[in-house]
Amino acid sequence: SQTRSCGSRIPTSQASLLPSLSPHSSIFLRPFQGHAALAGGWTAGRTSSARPGELDSSAMPPRSPRLQDVADLAQVSLGAASRILRGDHSHFSEDTRQRVLAASRKLGWRRNLLVSGMQTGKTRTIGVVIPPYDSFWVAVLAGIHARLAEADYLPITVWLGDIEHMPHFEANEQQGIRLMNRLLDRRVDGLILWPPFGLAYYHHARELRDSQVPVVMIDYHSDMQICDTVATHEGHATTLVARHLYDLGHRRIAYISGREIPSQTWAIERRRGLEGAVQGMKGVELKSWRLNRAGSNTAEVARRALSSRLRPTAVIAATDHEAVDVFRAAGELGLEIPGDLSVVGFADLDFAATMAPPLTTVRQRAGEIGTRAAMMILDRIEGNTAGEPSIDVRIDADLLFRRSTGPVKPRR
């Protein structure tokens, strides 16, 4: 039974469900009268002198501070508080501005982004369609997120597929379009895309551009300038590699390319960059081997290249991933690295320095690429580059000399 004068004690296991109560307090239920009593309402709280029909204020959840509360505490108008907290400081004295900021901090006021978005047409969110495929793309994401956070924008990072099949999910272009449309339906202020989605955007550029949402693509280049792009300066990077091997005496060089499918314009540019870099180098013979469309035959291609009539003394791999299979193929053929064969990779992935021997590779400045992509999208959103044609930014790379490259052995 329950006693109205003092209530009935609530089991300890349920006490944690009640707001603003100490675990050591005596907890009581009190029936209250009025309209809520028709629904069988109860209030919860410590023993108090609240009369029947009154709500116990100690049991009520705290109300979130409103903008009006900030204005009242700072002794300014609601409009002034709103403009100052949105960053408009040009029409107010320093004293007024500081009072408003101090009041917002004291009250713990937070901007309602939903309301702000309705007022300004901006959600301060950016759709980032890039998977954390490897350490290169993780660093790109880190650069994007850090720059957007500095500017008070929230990245919404999404991708299709899983880690196992991620490199090949571009096979379903319609899924990519649906994913981008889901972000657009949530009114993101911009999109940052990785290469396969760059291809999907290219194919559906007209319908996506109707949304008037700025787009930046990473590592994808098209002759049709449809959006801003940022990528590694392949001409600079490949020249560094070619010159390094040439100075070591290598004249017979194999290149294990990527898949070179339409979404991998970087792979095509990398191969063409190498071919152009060796043109002026006397006596150099460069031959390229391309992977299948799935990129699943790297080890087989590496064995063919090393056993070919070229008998290369050096192999350049399109990425460090391919370099791993080159190492494996060389071991199977009894070739020592770097004594019989020098190997160079691209990307400086997180395992490159721990390979045996450590891999000489091109460090692409992934963090800088991500940061620049974020800066470019913010410039478009905030009007700094409004009306300008598409911008193509190229970031230089660095060659890291490790122990997988060495001078050519004299022929016996």
Short mmCIF file of N, CA and C in Angstrom, two decimals, residues 69-178:
data_model
loop_
_atom_site.label_atom_id
_atom_site.label_comp_id
_atom_site.label_asym_id
_atom_site.label_seq_id
_atom_site.Cartn_x
_atom_site.Cartn_y
_atom_site.Cartn_z
N ASP A 69 17.79 34.45 -22.79
CA ASP A 69 18.45 34.46 -21.48
C ASP A 69 19.82 35.14 -21.57
N VAL A 70 20.54 34.85 -22.65
CA VAL A 70 21.85 35.48 -22.85
C VAL A 70 21.68 36.99 -23.00
N ALA A 71 20.71 37.39 -23.82
CA ALA A 71 20.47 38.82 -24.03
C ALA A 71 20.11 39.51 -22.72
N ASP A 72 19.25 38.88 -21.90
CA ASP A 72 18.84 39.48 -20.63
C ASP A 72 20.03 39.63 -19.68
N LEU A 73 20.87 38.59 -19.59
CA LEU A 73 22.01 38.65 -18.68
C LEU A 73 23.02 39.69 -19.13
N ALA A 74 23.19 39.82 -20.44
CA ALA A 74 24.16 40.80 -20.98
C ALA A 74 23.57 42.20 -21.10
N GLN A 75 22.25 42.30 -20.87
CA GLN A 75 21.55 43.58 -20.95
C GLN A 75 21.66 44.20 -22.34
N VAL A 76 21.38 43.37 -23.34
CA VAL A 76 21.33 43.83 -24.72
C VAL A 76 20.05 43.31 -25.34
N SER A 77 19.75 43.77 -26.54
CA SER A 77 18.56 43.29 -27.23
C SER A 77 18.79 41.88 -27.76
N LEU A 78 17.69 41.20 -28.05
CA LEU A 78 17.79 39.84 -28.60
C LEU A 78 18.53 39.85 -29.93
N GLY A 79 18.23 40.87 -30.76
CA GLY A 79 18.89 40.95 -32.07
C GLY A 79 20.38 41.16 -31.94
N ALA A 80 20.79 42.00 -30.97
CA ALA A 80 22.22 42.24 -30.77
C ALA A 80 22.94 40.98 -30.32
N ALA A 81 22.33 40.25 -29.39
CA ALA A 81 22.95 39.00 -28.92
C ALA A 81 23.08 38.01 -30.06
N SER A 82 22.03 37.92 -30.89
CA SER A 82 22.06 36.98 -32.02
C SER A 82 23.17 37.31 -32.99
N ARG A 83 23.30 38.60 -33.34
CA ARG A 83 24.32 38.99 -34.32
C ARG A 83 25.72 38.80 -33.78
N ILE A 84 25.93 39.13 -32.50
CA ILE A 84 27.27 38.97 -31.92
C ILE A 84 27.67 37.51 -31.86
N LEU A 85 26.73 36.65 -31.48
CA LEU A 85 27.05 35.22 -31.36
C LEU A 85 27.16 34.54 -32.72
N ARG A 86 26.68 35.21 -33.78
CA ARG A 86 26.89 34.69 -35.14
C ARG A 86 28.21 35.19 -35.71
N GLY A 87 28.92 36.04 -34.95
CA GLY A 87 30.22 36.51 -35.41
C GLY A 87 30.23 37.90 -35.98
N ASP A 88 29.09 38.58 -35.97
CA ASP A 88 29.02 39.96 -36.47
C ASP A 88 29.45 40.91 -35.36
N HIS A 89 30.70 41.36 -35.40
CA HIS A 89 31.23 42.22 -34.35
C HIS A 89 31.41 43.66 -34.81
N SER A 90 31.09 43.94 -36.04
CA SER A 90 31.45 45.24 -36.61
C SER A 90 30.56 46.38 -36.10
N HIS A 91 29.36 46.07 -35.62
CA HIS A 91 28.43 47.12 -35.24
C HIS A 91 28.30 47.29 -33.73
N PHE A 92 29.20 46.66 -32.98
CA PHE A 92 29.05 46.69 -31.53
C PHE A 92 30.39 47.03 -30.87
N SER A 93 30.30 47.66 -29.72
CA SER A 93 31.52 47.99 -28.99
C SER A 93 32.14 46.73 -28.40
N GLU A 94 33.40 46.83 -28.07
CA GLU A 94 34.09 45.69 -27.48
C GLU A 94 33.46 45.29 -26.15
N ASP A 95 33.03 46.31 -25.38
CA ASP A 95 32.41 46.01 -24.08
C ASP A 95 31.11 45.22 -24.27
N THR A 96 30.29 45.63 -25.24
CA THR A 96 29.04 44.91 -25.51
C THR A 96 29.32 43.49 -25.97
N ARG A 97 30.26 43.37 -26.85
CA ARG A 97 30.60 42.04 -27.37
C ARG A 97 31.07 41.12 -26.26
N GLN A 98 31.93 41.61 -25.39
CA GLN A 98 32.46 40.78 -24.31
C GLN A 98 31.36 40.40 -23.31
N ARG A 99 30.40 41.31 -23.07
CA ARG A 99 29.31 40.99 -22.16
C ARG A 99 28.46 39.85 -22.71
N VAL A 100 28.20 39.90 -23.99
CA VAL A 100 27.39 38.84 -24.61
C VAL A 100 28.13 37.51 -24.59
N LEU A 101 29.40 37.52 -24.94
CA LEU A 101 30.18 36.29 -24.95
C LEU A 101 30.31 35.71 -23.54
N ALA A 102 30.51 36.58 -22.56
CA ALA A 102 30.63 36.12 -21.17
C ALA A 102 29.31 35.53 -20.70
N ALA A 103 28.20 36.16 -21.08
CA ALA A 103 26.88 35.64 -20.68
C ALA A 103 26.61 34.28 -21.30
N SER A 104 26.99 34.11 -22.57
CA SER A 104 26.76 32.82 -23.23
C SER A 104 27.58 31.72 -22.57
N ARG A 105 28.82 32.08 -22.16
CA ARG A 105 29.65 31.08 -21.49
C ARG A 105 29.09 30.73 -20.11
N LYS A 106 28.67 31.74 -19.40
CA LYS A 106 28.16 31.51 -18.04
C LYS A 106 26.91 30.64 -18.07
N LEU A 107 26.04 30.89 -19.01
CA LEU A 107 24.79 30.13 -19.09
C LEU A 107 24.95 28.80 -19.80
N GLY A 108 26.07 28.62 -20.47
CA GLY A 108 26.25 27.38 -21.24
C GLY A 108 25.38 27.34 -22.48
N TRP A 109 25.12 28.52 -23.06
CA TRP A 109 24.27 28.59 -24.26
C TRP A 109 24.97 27.97 -25.45
N ARG A 110 24.20 27.22 -26.25
CA ARG A 110 24.72 26.63 -27.48
C ARG A 110 23.79 27.00 -28.62
N ARG A 111 24.38 27.29 -29.74
CA ARG A 111 23.59 27.69 -30.90
C ARG A 111 22.74 26.52 -31.40
N ASN A 112 21.51 26.77 -31.74
CA ASN A 112 20.64 25.77 -32.36
C ASN A 112 20.90 25.79 -33.85
N LEU A 113 21.66 24.80 -34.31
CA LEU A 113 22.09 24.80 -35.71
C LEU A 113 20.92 24.56 -36.66
N LEU A 114 19.89 23.87 -36.18
CA LEU A 114 18.72 23.67 -37.03
C LEU A 114 18.05 24.99 -37.34
N VAL A 115 17.85 25.80 -36.29
CA VAL A 115 17.25 27.12 -36.48
C VAL A 115 18.18 28.01 -37.30
N SER A 116 19.48 27.96 -36.98
CA SER A 116 20.44 28.78 -37.71
C SER A 116 20.46 28.43 -39.19
N GLY A 117 20.36 27.13 -39.49
CA GLY A 117 20.35 26.69 -40.88
C GLY A 117 19.13 27.21 -41.63
N MET A 118 17.98 27.23 -40.94
CA MET A 118 16.77 27.74 -41.57
C MET A 118 16.90 29.23 -41.83
N GLN A 119 17.60 29.94 -40.95
CA GLN A 119 17.73 31.40 -41.10
C GLN A 119 18.74 31.77 -42.18
N THR A 120 19.83 31.02 -42.26
CA THR A 120 20.93 31.39 -43.15
C THR A 120 20.98 30.56 -44.43
N GLY A 121 20.27 29.43 -44.46
CA GLY A 121 20.37 28.54 -45.62
C GLY A 121 21.63 27.71 -45.62
N LYS A 122 22.40 27.75 -44.51
CA LYS A 122 23.63 26.99 -44.38
C LYS A 122 23.53 26.03 -43.19
N THR A 123 23.96 24.80 -43.39
CA THR A 123 23.94 23.82 -42.30
C THR A 123 25.31 23.66 -41.64
N ARG A 124 26.33 24.26 -42.23
CA ARG A 124 27.71 24.14 -41.75
C ARG A 124 28.13 22.67 -41.66
N THR A 125 27.66 21.88 -42.62
CA THR A 125 28.08 20.48 -42.75
C THR A 125 28.65 20.26 -44.15
N ILE A 126 29.65 19.39 -44.24
CA ILE A 126 30.28 19.04 -45.51
C ILE A 126 30.21 17.53 -45.69
N GLY A 127 29.69 17.09 -46.82
CA GLY A 127 29.69 15.66 -47.12
C GLY A 127 31.07 15.24 -47.62
N VAL A 128 31.69 14.29 -46.93
CA VAL A 128 33.02 13.80 -47.30
C VAL A 128 32.87 12.33 -47.70
N VAL A 129 32.94 12.06 -48.99
CA VAL A 129 32.73 10.70 -49.50
C VAL A 129 34.09 10.09 -49.78
N ILE A 130 34.77 9.71 -48.71
CA ILE A 130 36.12 9.14 -48.80
C ILE A 130 36.24 8.03 -47.75
N PRO A 131 36.63 6.84 -48.15
CA PRO A 131 36.80 5.76 -47.17
C PRO A 131 38.19 5.79 -46.54
N PRO A 132 38.32 5.29 -45.32
CA PRO A 132 39.66 5.18 -44.70
C PRO A 132 40.37 3.93 -45.21
N TYR A 133 40.62 3.90 -46.52
CA TYR A 133 41.11 2.68 -47.18
C TYR A 133 42.50 2.27 -46.70
N ASP A 134 43.40 3.23 -46.60
CA ASP A 134 44.74 2.95 -46.10
C ASP A 134 45.26 4.21 -45.41
N SER A 135 46.52 4.17 -44.97
CA SER A 135 47.03 5.29 -44.19
C SER A 135 47.10 6.58 -44.99
N PHE A 136 47.22 6.49 -46.32
CA PHE A 136 47.20 7.70 -47.14
C PHE A 136 45.85 8.39 -47.01
N TRP A 137 44.77 7.63 -47.18
CA TRP A 137 43.44 8.23 -47.14
C TRP A 137 43.04 8.61 -45.72
N VAL A 138 43.55 7.90 -44.72
CA VAL A 138 43.31 8.31 -43.34
C VAL A 138 43.92 9.69 -43.09
N ALA A 139 45.14 9.90 -43.61
CA ALA A 139 45.79 11.20 -43.44
C ALA A 139 45.06 12.29 -44.22
N VAL A 140 44.54 11.96 -45.40
CA VAL A 140 43.72 12.93 -46.14
C VAL A 140 42.51 13.33 -45.32
N LEU A 141 41.82 12.33 -44.75
CA LEU A 141 40.65 12.61 -43.92
C LEU A 141 41.01 13.47 -42.71
N ALA A 142 42.16 13.18 -42.10
CA ALA A 142 42.59 13.96 -40.94
C ALA A 142 42.79 15.42 -41.33
N GLY A 143 43.39 15.66 -42.49
CA GLY A 143 43.58 17.04 -42.95
C GLY A 143 42.26 17.75 -43.21
N ILE A 144 41.32 17.02 -43.82
CA ILE A 144 40.00 17.59 -44.08
C ILE A 144 39.30 17.95 -42.77
N HIS A 145 39.27 16.98 -41.85
CA HIS A 145 38.54 17.18 -40.61
C HIS A 145 39.13 18.32 -39.78
N ALA A 146 40.46 18.39 -39.72
CA ALA A 146 41.10 19.42 -38.90
C ALA A 146 40.76 20.82 -39.43
N ARG A 147 40.83 20.99 -40.74
CA ARG A 147 40.56 22.33 -41.31
C ARG A 147 39.09 22.70 -41.18
N LEU A 148 38.20 21.75 -41.40
CA LEU A 148 36.77 22.04 -41.26
C LEU A 148 36.43 22.37 -39.81
N ALA A 149 37.06 21.66 -38.87
CA ALA A 149 36.80 21.93 -37.46
C ALA A 149 37.24 23.34 -37.09
N GLU A 150 38.36 23.77 -37.62
CA GLU A 150 38.84 25.13 -37.35
C GLU A 150 37.82 26.17 -37.81
N ALA A 151 37.13 25.85 -38.90
CA ALA A 151 36.16 26.80 -39.47
C ALA A 151 34.75 26.56 -38.92
N ASP A 152 34.62 25.67 -37.92
CA ASP A 152 33.32 25.38 -37.30
C ASP A 152 32.35 24.73 -38.29
N TYR A 153 32.89 23.85 -39.13
CA TYR A 153 32.06 23.02 -40.02
C TYR A 153 32.17 21.57 -39.58
N LEU A 154 31.09 20.83 -39.76
CA LEU A 154 31.06 19.42 -39.36
C LEU A 154 31.14 18.53 -40.60
N PRO A 155 32.18 17.68 -40.72
CA PRO A 155 32.23 16.74 -41.84
C PRO A 155 31.32 15.54 -41.59
N ILE A 156 30.57 15.16 -42.60
CA ILE A 156 29.79 13.91 -42.56
C ILE A 156 30.48 12.94 -43.50
N THR A 157 31.23 12.00 -42.95
CA THR A 157 32.07 11.11 -43.75
C THR A 157 31.35 9.79 -44.00
N VAL A 158 31.18 9.45 -45.27
CA VAL A 158 30.47 8.23 -45.65
C VAL A 158 31.21 7.55 -46.80
N TRP A 159 30.91 6.28 -46.99
CA TRP A 159 31.44 5.55 -48.15
C TRP A 159 30.58 4.32 -48.37
N LEU A 160 30.82 3.65 -49.48
CA LEU A 160 30.10 2.42 -49.80
C LEU A 160 31.00 1.22 -49.56
N GLY A 161 30.39 0.08 -49.32
CA GLY A 161 31.14 -1.16 -49.24
C GLY A 161 31.87 -1.30 -47.92
N ASP A 162 32.77 -2.27 -47.86
CA ASP A 162 33.55 -2.53 -46.66
C ASP A 162 35.03 -2.49 -46.99
N ILE A 163 35.85 -2.69 -45.98
CA ILE A 163 37.30 -2.59 -46.17
C ILE A 163 37.79 -3.63 -47.19
N GLU A 164 37.19 -4.81 -47.16
CA GLU A 164 37.66 -5.89 -48.05
C GLU A 164 37.45 -5.54 -49.52
N HIS A 165 36.31 -4.93 -49.84
CA HIS A 165 35.97 -4.71 -51.24
C HIS A 165 35.99 -3.24 -51.64
N MET A 166 36.47 -2.42 -50.75
CA MET A 166 36.40 -0.98 -50.97
C MET A 166 37.03 -0.50 -52.29
N PRO A 167 38.16 -1.05 -52.72
CA PRO A 167 38.75 -0.50 -53.95
C PRO A 167 37.88 -0.67 -55.18
N HIS A 168 36.88 -1.55 -55.11
CA HIS A 168 36.16 -1.89 -56.34
C HIS A 168 34.70 -1.50 -56.29
N PHE A 169 34.27 -0.73 -55.28
CA PHE A 169 32.85 -0.46 -55.19
C PHE A 169 32.37 0.52 -56.25
N GLU A 170 33.31 1.09 -57.02
CA GLU A 170 32.88 1.99 -58.07
C GLU A 170 32.13 1.25 -59.17
N ALA A 171 32.10 -0.11 -59.08
CA ALA A 171 31.37 -0.88 -60.08
C ALA A 171 29.88 -0.53 -60.05
N ASN A 172 29.38 -0.13 -58.89
CA ASN A 172 27.96 0.24 -58.79
C ASN A 172 27.85 1.76 -58.69
N GLU A 173 27.86 2.39 -59.83
CA GLU A 173 27.85 3.84 -59.87
C GLU A 173 26.55 4.41 -59.31
N GLN A 174 25.44 3.72 -59.54
CA GLN A 174 24.16 4.22 -59.07
C GLN A 174 24.10 4.32 -57.55
N GLN A 175 24.77 3.36 -56.87
CA GLN A 175 24.83 3.46 -55.41
C GLN A 175 25.58 4.72 -54.99
N GLY A 176 26.63 5.02 -55.72
CA GLY A 176 27.39 6.24 -55.41
C GLY A 176 26.54 7.49 -55.59
N ILE A 177 25.74 7.53 -56.66
CA ILE A 177 24.87 8.67 -56.88
C ILE A 177 23.82 8.77 -55.79
N ARG A 178 23.26 7.63 -55.38
CA ARG A 178 22.27 7.66 -54.31
C ARG A 178 22.88 8.17 -53.01
#
